[in-house]
Short mmCIF file of C-alpha atoms in Angstrom, two decimals:
data_model
loop_
_atom_site.label_atom_id
_atom_site.label_comp_id
_atom_site.label_asym_id
_atom_site.label_seq_id
_atom_site.Cartn_x
_atom_site.Cartn_y
_atom_site.Cartn_z
CA UNK F 1 -33.53 84.25 1.80
CA UNK F 2 -33.96 87.76 0.40
CA UNK F 3 -36.30 90.35 1.82
CA UNK F 4 -38.60 89.91 -1.22
CA UNK F 5 -38.72 86.15 -0.73
CA UNK F 6 -39.56 86.56 2.96
CA UNK F 7 -42.46 88.90 2.22
CA UNK F 8 -43.79 86.60 -0.47
CA UNK F 9 -43.67 83.59 1.83
CA UNK F 10 -45.53 85.49 4.53
CA UNK F 11 -48.22 86.50 2.06
CA UNK F 12 -48.83 82.85 1.19
CA UNK F 13 -49.19 81.82 4.82
CA UNK F 14 -45.75 80.19 5.13
CA UNK F 15 -44.74 79.98 8.84
CA UNK F 16 -41.05 79.78 8.00
CA UNK F 17 -39.14 82.80 9.27
CA UNK F 18 -35.54 83.77 8.50
CA UNK F 19 -33.02 82.18 10.85
CA UNK F 20 -30.05 84.25 12.04
CA UNK F 21 -26.79 83.16 10.41
CA UNK F 22 -25.16 82.65 13.79
CA UNK F 23 -26.10 82.79 17.45
CA UNK F 24 -23.43 85.44 17.85
CA UNK F 25 -25.68 88.05 16.30
CA UNK F 26 -28.31 87.52 18.98
CA UNK F 27 -25.92 88.05 21.87
CA UNK F 28 -24.72 91.47 23.02
CA UNK F 29 -20.99 91.98 22.57
CA UNK F 30 -20.49 95.00 24.84
CA UNK F 31 -17.77 94.53 27.45
CA UNK F 32 -20.14 94.26 30.43
CA UNK F 33 -22.30 91.57 28.80
CA UNK F 34 -19.29 89.53 27.67
CA UNK F 35 -17.72 89.88 31.13
CA UNK F 36 -20.85 88.50 32.82
CA UNK F 37 -20.89 85.46 30.53
CA UNK F 38 -17.17 84.97 31.07
CA UNK F 39 -17.61 84.98 34.84
CA UNK F 40 -20.17 82.19 34.54
CA UNK F 41 -17.71 80.06 32.55
CA UNK F 42 -14.72 80.90 34.75
CA UNK F 43 -16.59 79.71 37.84
CA UNK F 44 -16.92 76.15 36.52
CA UNK F 45 -13.68 75.48 34.63
CA UNK F 46 -10.88 73.48 36.25
CA UNK F 47 -8.04 74.29 33.87
CA UNK F 48 -6.92 77.54 32.22
CA UNK F 49 -8.76 78.32 28.98
CA UNK F 50 -7.33 80.26 26.04
CA UNK F 51 -8.94 83.42 24.71
CA UNK F 52 -10.14 81.49 21.66
CA UNK F 53 -11.72 78.80 23.83
CA UNK F 54 -13.42 81.40 26.02
CA UNK F 55 -14.61 83.33 22.97
CA UNK F 56 -16.21 80.16 21.62
CA UNK F 57 -17.82 79.42 25.00
CA UNK F 58 -19.45 82.84 25.31
CA UNK F 59 -20.09 83.35 21.57
CA UNK F 60 -18.19 86.62 21.36
CA UNK F 61 -15.31 87.90 19.22
CA UNK F 62 -11.83 87.36 20.60
CA UNK F 63 -11.10 91.12 20.85
CA UNK F 64 -14.29 91.58 22.91
CA UNK F 65 -13.27 88.71 25.18
CA UNK F 66 -9.78 90.15 25.61
CA UNK F 67 -11.26 93.51 26.59
CA UNK F 68 -13.68 91.85 29.02
CA UNK F 69 -10.84 89.85 30.59
CA UNK F 70 -8.85 93.04 31.14
CA UNK F 71 -11.91 94.66 32.73
CA UNK F 72 -12.45 91.70 35.08
CA UNK F 73 -8.78 91.65 36.11
CA UNK F 74 -8.91 95.36 36.95
CA UNK F 75 -12.19 94.91 38.82
CA UNK F 76 -10.94 91.97 40.92
CA UNK F 77 -7.70 93.82 41.67
CA UNK F 78 -9.64 96.81 43.01
CA UNK F 79 -8.45 99.16 40.30
CA UNK F 80 -11.94 100.37 39.37
CA UNK F 81 -12.90 101.83 42.74
CA UNK F 82 -14.29 98.66 44.27
CA UNK F 83 -12.70 96.34 46.87
CA UNK F 84 -9.79 94.07 46.05
CA UNK F 85 -11.25 90.57 45.84
CA UNK F 86 -9.97 87.50 47.64
CA UNK F 87 -9.54 85.82 44.27
CA UNK F 88 -7.85 86.86 41.06
CA UNK F 89 -8.12 86.17 37.35
CA UNK F 90 -4.71 84.97 36.29
CA UNK F 91 -3.16 83.94 32.96
CA UNK F 92 -1.30 80.63 33.30
CA UNK F 93 0.16 78.59 30.45
CA UNK F 94 -1.56 80.69 27.81
CA UNK F 95 -4.99 80.37 29.44
CA UNK F 96 -7.14 82.16 31.99
CA UNK F 97 -8.57 80.83 35.26
CA UNK F 98 -9.76 82.09 38.67
CA UNK F 99 -7.37 81.50 41.59
CA UNK F 100 -7.48 82.22 45.32
CA UNK F 101 -5.03 85.00 46.12
CA UNK F 102 -1.85 83.69 47.67
CA UNK F 103 -2.32 85.63 50.90
CA UNK F 104 -5.54 83.70 51.56
CA UNK F 105 -4.15 80.18 50.98
CA UNK F 106 -3.86 79.46 54.70
CA UNK F 107 -7.41 80.40 55.62
CA UNK F 108 -8.84 78.46 52.66
CA UNK F 109 -6.77 75.37 53.49
CA UNK F 110 -7.88 75.52 57.12
CA UNK F 111 -11.53 75.84 56.16
CA UNK F 112 -11.38 73.01 53.62
CA UNK F 113 -9.62 70.70 56.06
CA UNK F 114 -12.29 71.27 58.71
CA UNK F 115 -15.07 70.63 56.20
CA UNK F 116 -13.55 67.59 54.51
CA UNK F 117 -14.78 64.11 55.44
CA UNK F 118 -12.40 61.90 57.39
CA UNK F 119 -12.38 59.08 54.85
CA UNK F 120 -11.70 59.08 51.13
CA UNK F 121 -13.91 57.18 48.70
CA UNK F 122 -12.59 54.19 46.79
CA UNK F 123 -12.52 56.32 43.62
CA UNK F 124 -10.46 59.00 45.40
CA UNK F 125 -8.01 56.40 46.75
CA UNK F 126 -7.54 54.88 43.30
CA UNK F 127 -7.00 58.29 41.71
CA UNK F 128 -4.57 59.26 44.45
CA UNK F 129 -2.59 56.06 43.85
CA UNK F 130 -2.33 56.80 40.12
CA UNK F 131 -1.09 60.33 40.79
CA UNK F 132 1.37 59.13 43.43
CA UNK F 133 2.99 56.64 41.06
CA UNK F 134 2.77 58.53 37.77
CA UNK F 135 3.42 62.12 38.91
CA UNK F 136 3.63 64.63 37.48
CA UNK F 137 0.50 63.59 35.58
CA UNK F 138 -2.42 65.41 33.96
CA UNK F 139 -6.08 64.93 34.75
CA UNK F 140 -6.58 63.47 31.27
CA UNK F 141 -3.83 60.90 31.78
CA UNK F 142 -5.33 59.83 35.10
CA UNK F 143 -8.76 59.52 33.47
CA UNK F 144 -7.25 57.40 30.69
CA UNK F 145 -5.64 55.02 33.19
CA UNK F 146 -8.79 54.68 35.31
CA UNK F 147 -11.15 54.77 32.30
CA UNK F 148 -13.52 57.13 34.14
CA UNK F 149 -13.96 60.88 34.56
CA UNK F 150 -11.86 62.05 37.52
CA UNK F 151 -12.65 65.78 37.61
CA UNK F 152 -14.61 65.76 40.87
CA UNK F 153 -12.18 63.33 42.51
CA UNK F 154 -9.20 65.52 41.63
CA UNK F 155 -10.99 68.52 43.13
CA UNK F 156 -11.56 66.50 46.32
CA UNK F 157 -7.89 65.52 46.56
CA UNK F 158 -6.85 69.14 45.98
CA UNK F 159 -9.21 70.34 48.69
CA UNK F 160 -7.82 67.75 51.10
CA UNK F 161 -4.28 68.97 50.43
CA UNK F 162 -3.14 65.52 49.26
CA UNK F 163 -2.19 66.64 45.74
CA UNK F 164 -1.11 69.94 44.25
CA UNK F 165 -0.63 71.61 40.87
CA UNK F 166 3.02 71.05 39.97
CA UNK F 167 3.16 72.95 36.68
CA UNK F 168 1.10 73.88 33.63
CA UNK F 169 2.11 72.78 30.14
CA UNK F 170 2.82 76.01 28.21
CA UNK F 171 1.60 74.49 24.93
CA UNK F 172 -1.59 72.67 25.95
CA UNK F 173 -2.49 74.47 29.19
CA UNK F 174 -2.89 71.08 30.89
CA UNK F 175 -2.16 71.09 34.60
CA UNK F 176 0.21 68.41 35.91
CA UNK F 177 -0.50 67.14 39.42
CA UNK F 178 1.71 65.63 42.09
CA UNK F 179 1.34 64.58 45.71
CA UNK F 180 2.12 66.73 48.76
CA UNK F 181 3.93 66.17 52.03
CA UNK F 182 0.51 65.79 53.63
CA UNK F 183 0.15 62.45 51.87
CA UNK F 184 3.44 61.26 53.35
CA UNK F 185 2.25 62.32 56.79
CA UNK F 186 -1.04 60.48 56.37
CA UNK F 187 0.72 57.33 55.16
CA UNK F 188 3.40 57.53 57.84
CA UNK F 189 6.31 57.40 55.41
CA UNK F 190 9.27 59.67 54.78
CA UNK F 191 9.34 59.65 50.98
CA UNK F 192 7.58 58.27 47.94
CA UNK F 193 10.39 55.74 47.60
CA UNK F 194 8.74 53.82 50.43
CA UNK F 195 5.59 53.19 48.41
CA UNK F 196 5.20 49.56 47.26
CA UNK F 197 5.79 48.81 43.58
CA UNK F 198 2.41 48.15 42.00
CA UNK F 199 3.08 48.85 38.34
CA UNK F 200 0.95 45.91 37.09
CA UNK F 201 -2.10 47.64 38.56
CA UNK F 202 -1.29 50.92 36.85
CA UNK F 203 -0.19 49.68 33.43
CA UNK F 204 -1.49 52.05 30.76
CA UNK F 205 0.67 50.76 27.96
CA UNK F 206 3.40 53.33 28.50
CA UNK F 207 6.86 52.12 27.52
CA UNK F 208 9.52 52.18 30.12
CA UNK F 209 7.34 52.54 33.20
CA UNK F 210 8.45 49.98 35.77
CA UNK F 211 6.61 51.17 38.87
CA UNK F 212 9.51 53.21 40.21
CA UNK F 213 8.51 56.43 41.87
CA UNK F 214 10.07 59.53 40.24
CA UNK F 215 12.80 61.17 42.30
#
């Protein structure tokens, strides 16, 4: 709609007003504003997100997001005059995500263990079984096998120290999970080889999977 058309429509009592071409135009793209929106997204994501994905989420150009990421990293690392935070913004597998700093792993694990309930839910037990037999396995693969969303359950298992992030796929950014020694302790076994073979219960159509636990 041209300026002339807009004026004409207004003169004739038309309530229609020009709509911005994109929502991007209505959002500030200065580094501080983009950084604040990024922080909100980073607090809720579970897997590393690429610059393009983050730019889409906060409706900002990729260069602005890259600059905001650099500013947040410097801020969290205490390079801008403020305190060094207990968490860091780290690039893993081509994506960005907030992580607890390594030197604070012990205190976080101790706190989580004291806060965690003594019993796992049925959903958590089923998810743990899938991970134990199919590891290393992604969250998406577990969800496909169980046919339900497992995000919150995976977070619970991570907080209980029963599973851990084994590696991140460099191409997709997907995190692969595996079990920890804590699971062996809780089950009273020495290795995953002692788990019973229950492949019929975990059949997801994959060829060649016979229920054997990976070495």
